[in-house]
Amino acid sequence: MLTKRLIACFDIIDGRVTKAVRFQDNIDVAPAEELAHILYEAEIDELIFYDITASSEKRPIDIETVKKVAQLVFIPFTVGGGIKNLSDMYETLKAGAEKISIDSMAVRDPSIITAGAKAFGSQCIVLSTQVKREKNLPSGYEVYIDGARKATGLDAMEWIKRAEELGAGEICLNSIDNDGTLLGYDLNLMKMAQGKVSIPLIASGGAGKPEHLSDLFTETETQAAIISSMLYSPRLERNFAVKELKEYLLTSNIPVRPPSC
């Protein structure tokens, strides 16, 4: 059985990690490189970095902060935000990223998925998509872009299915409704997604306690979970250590990479 992955996701503004609830009211947490090093030492499995205002501000990704983080972590490192073309992808990979996350630009120009997969390999292209419940769409979920600020009218399940066909190697689904609420993942969303695609799925939005992870991994086929709020949200009464979460999952018979000590 493949091990499940625990991922820290950094929402970056001006080189600093922030935390929000449903993409609003961001609270400053720490410099990106400082928190990245702490979590790497704590044995987080992967790191995702989103420059969350790059697309809406129509500017390039904060490449200098990408470089600072990449110099301090030696785990899979995915980077997204403001990536518009192959040149942007190349510069981001050259700065130290191992995977490229595309979101808003992929909706505006889906051919960027295929171009990226052909140039760098499907394993390098992650489709990140922000979705919100919408009863008038077939799946009940709508895709949003520009930092979850703009509705697209796209049905989320049709979009991720198309993204796989275009060459995406992994999909990160973030529930806008659950994001930052600490009330648990949208399990219905993940169950629906696993019936639409065969590539790995990352769940994002809502984790607040270890039981939410066990619920996700036992009730769905999701391969990875973003756990940012659990690690460093100022809204939690207490934060959890990566080791603590992995030990909990191991005792629950959920396969994860064991902590080294």
Short mmCIF file of C-alpha atoms in Angstrom, two decimals, residues 30-242:
data_model
loop_
_atom_site.label_atom_id
_atom_site.label_comp_id
_atom_site.label_asym_id
_atom_site.label_seq_id
_atom_site.Cartn_x
_atom_site.Cartn_y
_atom_site.Cartn_z
CA ALA A 30 6.17 34.04 9.45
CA PRO A 31 8.80 34.55 6.73
CA ALA A 32 8.42 31.76 4.17
CA GLU A 33 12.01 30.50 4.35
CA GLU A 34 11.96 30.42 8.16
CA LEU A 35 8.80 28.34 8.40
CA ALA A 36 9.89 26.10 5.52
CA HIS A 37 13.10 25.20 7.34
CA ILE A 38 11.22 24.47 10.58
CA LEU A 39 8.77 22.14 8.83
CA TYR A 40 11.49 20.43 6.83
CA GLU A 41 13.34 19.68 10.06
CA ALA A 42 10.04 18.39 11.48
CA GLU A 43 9.88 15.89 8.55
CA ILE A 44 6.90 17.18 6.62
CA ASP A 45 6.59 15.09 3.44
CA GLU A 46 6.10 17.86 0.90
CA LEU A 47 5.74 21.61 0.59
CA ILE A 48 3.44 23.61 -1.69
CA PHE A 49 4.06 27.32 -2.20
CA TYR A 50 1.36 29.61 -3.64
CA ASP A 51 2.01 33.27 -4.43
CA ILE A 52 -1.68 33.98 -3.84
CA THR A 53 -1.87 37.50 -5.22
CA ALA A 54 0.30 37.08 -8.33
CA SER A 55 -2.56 36.17 -10.68
CA SER A 56 -5.00 38.80 -9.45
CA GLU A 57 -2.24 41.45 -9.53
CA LYS A 58 -1.15 40.23 -12.99
CA ARG A 59 2.52 39.99 -12.04
CA PRO A 60 5.20 37.27 -12.13
CA ILE A 61 5.67 34.88 -9.23
CA ASP A 62 7.89 35.97 -6.33
CA ILE A 63 10.89 34.05 -7.64
CA GLU A 64 13.31 35.34 -4.99
CA THR A 65 11.23 33.84 -2.18
CA VAL A 66 11.01 30.57 -4.14
CA LYS A 67 14.83 30.49 -4.26
CA LYS A 68 15.15 31.19 -0.53
CA VAL A 69 12.78 28.36 0.36
CA ALA A 70 14.32 25.89 -2.12
CA GLN A 71 17.75 26.35 -0.57
CA LEU A 72 16.42 25.15 2.79
CA VAL A 73 14.20 22.17 1.95
CA PHE A 74 15.11 18.84 0.35
CA ILE A 75 11.66 17.35 -0.13
CA PRO A 76 9.21 17.61 -3.06
CA PHE A 77 8.51 21.32 -3.51
CA THR A 78 5.57 22.51 -5.63
CA VAL A 79 5.25 26.16 -6.62
CA GLY A 80 2.36 28.11 -8.14
CA GLY A 81 0.95 31.61 -8.62
CA GLY A 82 1.39 33.94 -11.56
CA ILE A 83 2.73 31.23 -13.90
CA LYS A 84 1.55 32.12 -17.41
CA ASN A 85 3.74 30.16 -19.85
CA LEU A 86 6.58 27.67 -20.31
CA SER A 87 9.18 30.33 -19.65
CA ASP A 88 7.65 31.02 -16.22
CA MET A 89 7.62 27.28 -15.51
CA TYR A 90 11.26 26.95 -16.52
CA GLU A 91 12.34 29.87 -14.33
CA THR A 92 10.42 28.44 -11.36
CA LEU A 93 11.97 25.01 -11.78
CA LYS A 94 15.41 26.58 -12.19
CA ALA A 95 14.79 28.44 -8.90
CA GLY A 96 14.45 25.10 -7.12
CA ALA A 97 10.86 23.87 -7.49
CA GLU A 98 10.28 20.24 -8.42
CA LYS A 99 6.66 20.63 -9.54
CA ILE A 100 4.63 23.44 -11.04
CA SER A 101 1.11 24.23 -9.83
CA ILE A 102 -1.21 25.92 -12.29
CA ASP A 103 -4.65 27.23 -11.44
CA SER A 104 -6.16 30.40 -12.90
CA MET A 105 -4.01 30.35 -16.04
CA ALA A 106 -5.02 26.76 -16.78
CA VAL A 107 -8.68 27.78 -16.80
CA ARG A 108 -7.97 30.72 -19.11
CA ASP A 109 -5.73 28.67 -21.41
CA PRO A 110 -6.00 24.89 -20.85
CA SER A 111 -3.29 24.26 -23.45
CA ILE A 112 -0.71 25.30 -20.85
CA ILE A 113 -1.32 21.95 -19.11
CA THR A 114 -0.38 19.99 -22.22
CA ALA A 115 2.54 22.26 -23.03
CA GLY A 116 3.94 21.91 -19.51
CA ALA A 117 3.49 18.14 -19.48
CA LYS A 118 5.26 17.77 -22.84
CA ALA A 119 8.12 20.03 -21.82
CA PHE A 120 8.75 18.81 -18.28
CA GLY A 121 6.72 15.59 -17.84
CA SER A 122 3.23 15.05 -16.43
CA GLN A 123 4.68 14.27 -12.99
CA CYS A 124 5.81 17.90 -12.88
CA ILE A 125 2.38 19.46 -13.54
CA VAL A 126 -0.10 19.84 -10.67
CA LEU A 127 -3.54 21.27 -11.33
CA SER A 128 -4.62 23.23 -8.29
CA THR A 129 -8.26 24.19 -8.30
CA GLN A 130 -10.43 26.10 -5.85
CA VAL A 131 -14.01 24.84 -5.74
CA LYS A 132 -17.19 25.96 -4.05
CA ARG A 133 -20.56 24.29 -3.63
CA GLU A 134 -23.00 25.31 -6.36
CA LYS A 135 -26.27 23.37 -6.57
CA ASN A 136 -26.98 24.50 -10.15
CA LEU A 137 -24.01 22.59 -11.60
CA PRO A 138 -24.09 18.82 -12.32
CA SER A 139 -21.51 17.89 -9.68
CA GLY A 140 -22.63 20.52 -7.18
CA TYR A 141 -19.21 22.22 -7.26
CA GLU A 142 -17.97 25.23 -9.24
CA VAL A 143 -14.38 26.22 -10.09
CA TYR A 144 -13.13 29.61 -8.89
CA ILE A 145 -9.98 31.46 -9.99
CA ASP A 146 -7.89 34.50 -9.06
CA GLY A 147 -7.38 33.50 -5.44
CA ALA A 148 -10.96 32.15 -5.18
CA ARG A 149 -12.31 35.61 -6.03
CA LYS A 150 -13.91 34.88 -9.41
CA ALA A 151 -16.52 32.26 -10.30
CA THR A 152 -15.99 30.59 -13.67
CA GLY A 153 -19.19 28.62 -14.29
CA LEU A 154 -17.03 25.51 -14.78
CA ASP A 155 -18.19 22.28 -13.22
CA ALA A 156 -15.38 21.08 -10.94
CA MET A 157 -15.59 17.39 -11.85
CA GLU A 158 -15.66 18.05 -15.58
CA TRP A 159 -12.68 20.37 -15.17
CA ILE A 160 -10.44 17.92 -13.31
CA LYS A 161 -11.34 15.15 -15.76
CA ARG A 162 -10.33 17.38 -18.64
CA ALA A 163 -7.13 18.41 -16.86
CA GLU A 164 -6.06 14.77 -16.58
CA GLU A 165 -6.78 14.25 -20.28
CA LEU A 166 -4.66 17.32 -21.08
CA GLY A 167 -1.67 15.92 -19.17
CA ALA A 168 -1.85 16.95 -15.50
CA GLY A 169 -0.07 14.46 -13.26
CA GLU A 170 -1.71 15.37 -9.96
CA ILE A 171 -4.71 17.38 -8.77
CA CYS A 172 -5.05 19.48 -5.63
CA LEU A 173 -8.68 20.16 -4.73
CA ASN A 174 -9.28 22.96 -2.28
CA SER A 175 -12.74 23.40 -0.77
CA ILE A 176 -13.44 27.12 -0.45
CA ASP A 177 -16.37 26.32 1.84
CA ASN A 178 -14.14 24.39 4.27
CA ASP A 179 -10.93 26.36 3.88
CA GLY A 180 -9.52 27.48 7.23
CA THR A 181 -12.63 26.42 9.14
CA LEU A 182 -10.86 23.58 11.03
CA LEU A 183 -14.06 21.51 10.67
CA GLY A 184 -12.69 18.77 8.43
CA TYR A 185 -12.22 18.06 4.73
CA ASP A 186 -15.06 17.92 2.23
CA LEU A 187 -15.16 14.14 1.96
CA ASN A 188 -18.00 14.19 -0.55
CA LEU A 189 -15.85 16.31 -2.87
CA MET A 190 -12.93 13.89 -2.65
CA LYS A 191 -15.10 10.79 -3.14
CA MET A 192 -16.62 12.34 -6.22
CA ALA A 193 -13.19 13.30 -7.59
CA GLN A 194 -11.72 9.82 -7.17
CA GLY A 195 -14.45 8.50 -9.46
CA LYS A 196 -13.51 10.98 -12.18
CA VAL A 197 -9.70 10.77 -12.38
CA SER A 198 -7.00 8.15 -11.96
CA ILE A 199 -4.10 10.47 -11.07
CA PRO A 200 -3.17 11.27 -7.44
CA LEU A 201 -5.45 13.61 -5.50
CA ILE A 202 -4.48 16.09 -2.78
CA ALA A 203 -7.20 17.26 -0.39
CA SER A 204 -7.09 20.82 0.90
CA GLY A 205 -9.31 22.89 3.13
CA GLY A 206 -10.67 22.22 6.60
CA ALA A 207 -8.24 20.06 8.59
CA GLY A 208 -8.24 20.99 12.28
CA LYS A 209 -7.51 17.80 14.22
CA PRO A 210 -5.90 14.38 13.64
CA GLU A 211 -9.27 12.67 13.25
CA HIS A 212 -9.88 14.69 10.11
CA LEU A 213 -6.85 13.04 8.52
CA SER A 214 -7.92 9.54 9.47
CA ASP A 215 -11.42 10.24 8.14
CA LEU A 216 -9.97 11.43 4.84
CA PHE A 217 -7.59 8.50 4.37
CA THR A 218 -9.99 5.77 5.48
CA GLU A 219 -13.15 7.03 3.78
CA THR A 220 -11.60 8.14 0.48
CA GLU A 221 -8.75 7.10 -1.81
CA THR A 222 -7.05 10.49 -1.51
CA GLN A 223 -3.25 10.14 -1.57
CA ALA A 224 -2.21 13.34 0.20
CA ALA A 225 -3.53 15.97 2.60
CA ILE A 226 -2.69 19.61 3.13
CA ILE A 227 -2.49 20.26 6.88
CA SER A 228 -1.33 23.87 7.09
CA SER A 229 -3.82 25.11 9.70
CA MET A 230 -3.00 22.21 12.00
CA LEU A 231 0.68 23.11 11.91
CA TYR A 232 0.70 26.88 12.36
CA SER A 233 -2.75 28.47 12.36
CA PRO A 234 -3.04 31.22 15.00
CA ARG A 235 -6.73 30.32 15.24
CA LEU A 236 -6.11 26.88 16.76
CA GLU A 237 -5.93 26.54 20.54
CA ARG A 238 -2.77 24.53 19.92
CA ASN A 239 -0.83 23.46 16.87
CA PHE A 240 0.20 19.90 16.10
CA ALA A 241 3.70 18.58 15.43
CA VAL A 242 4.29 16.60 12.24
#
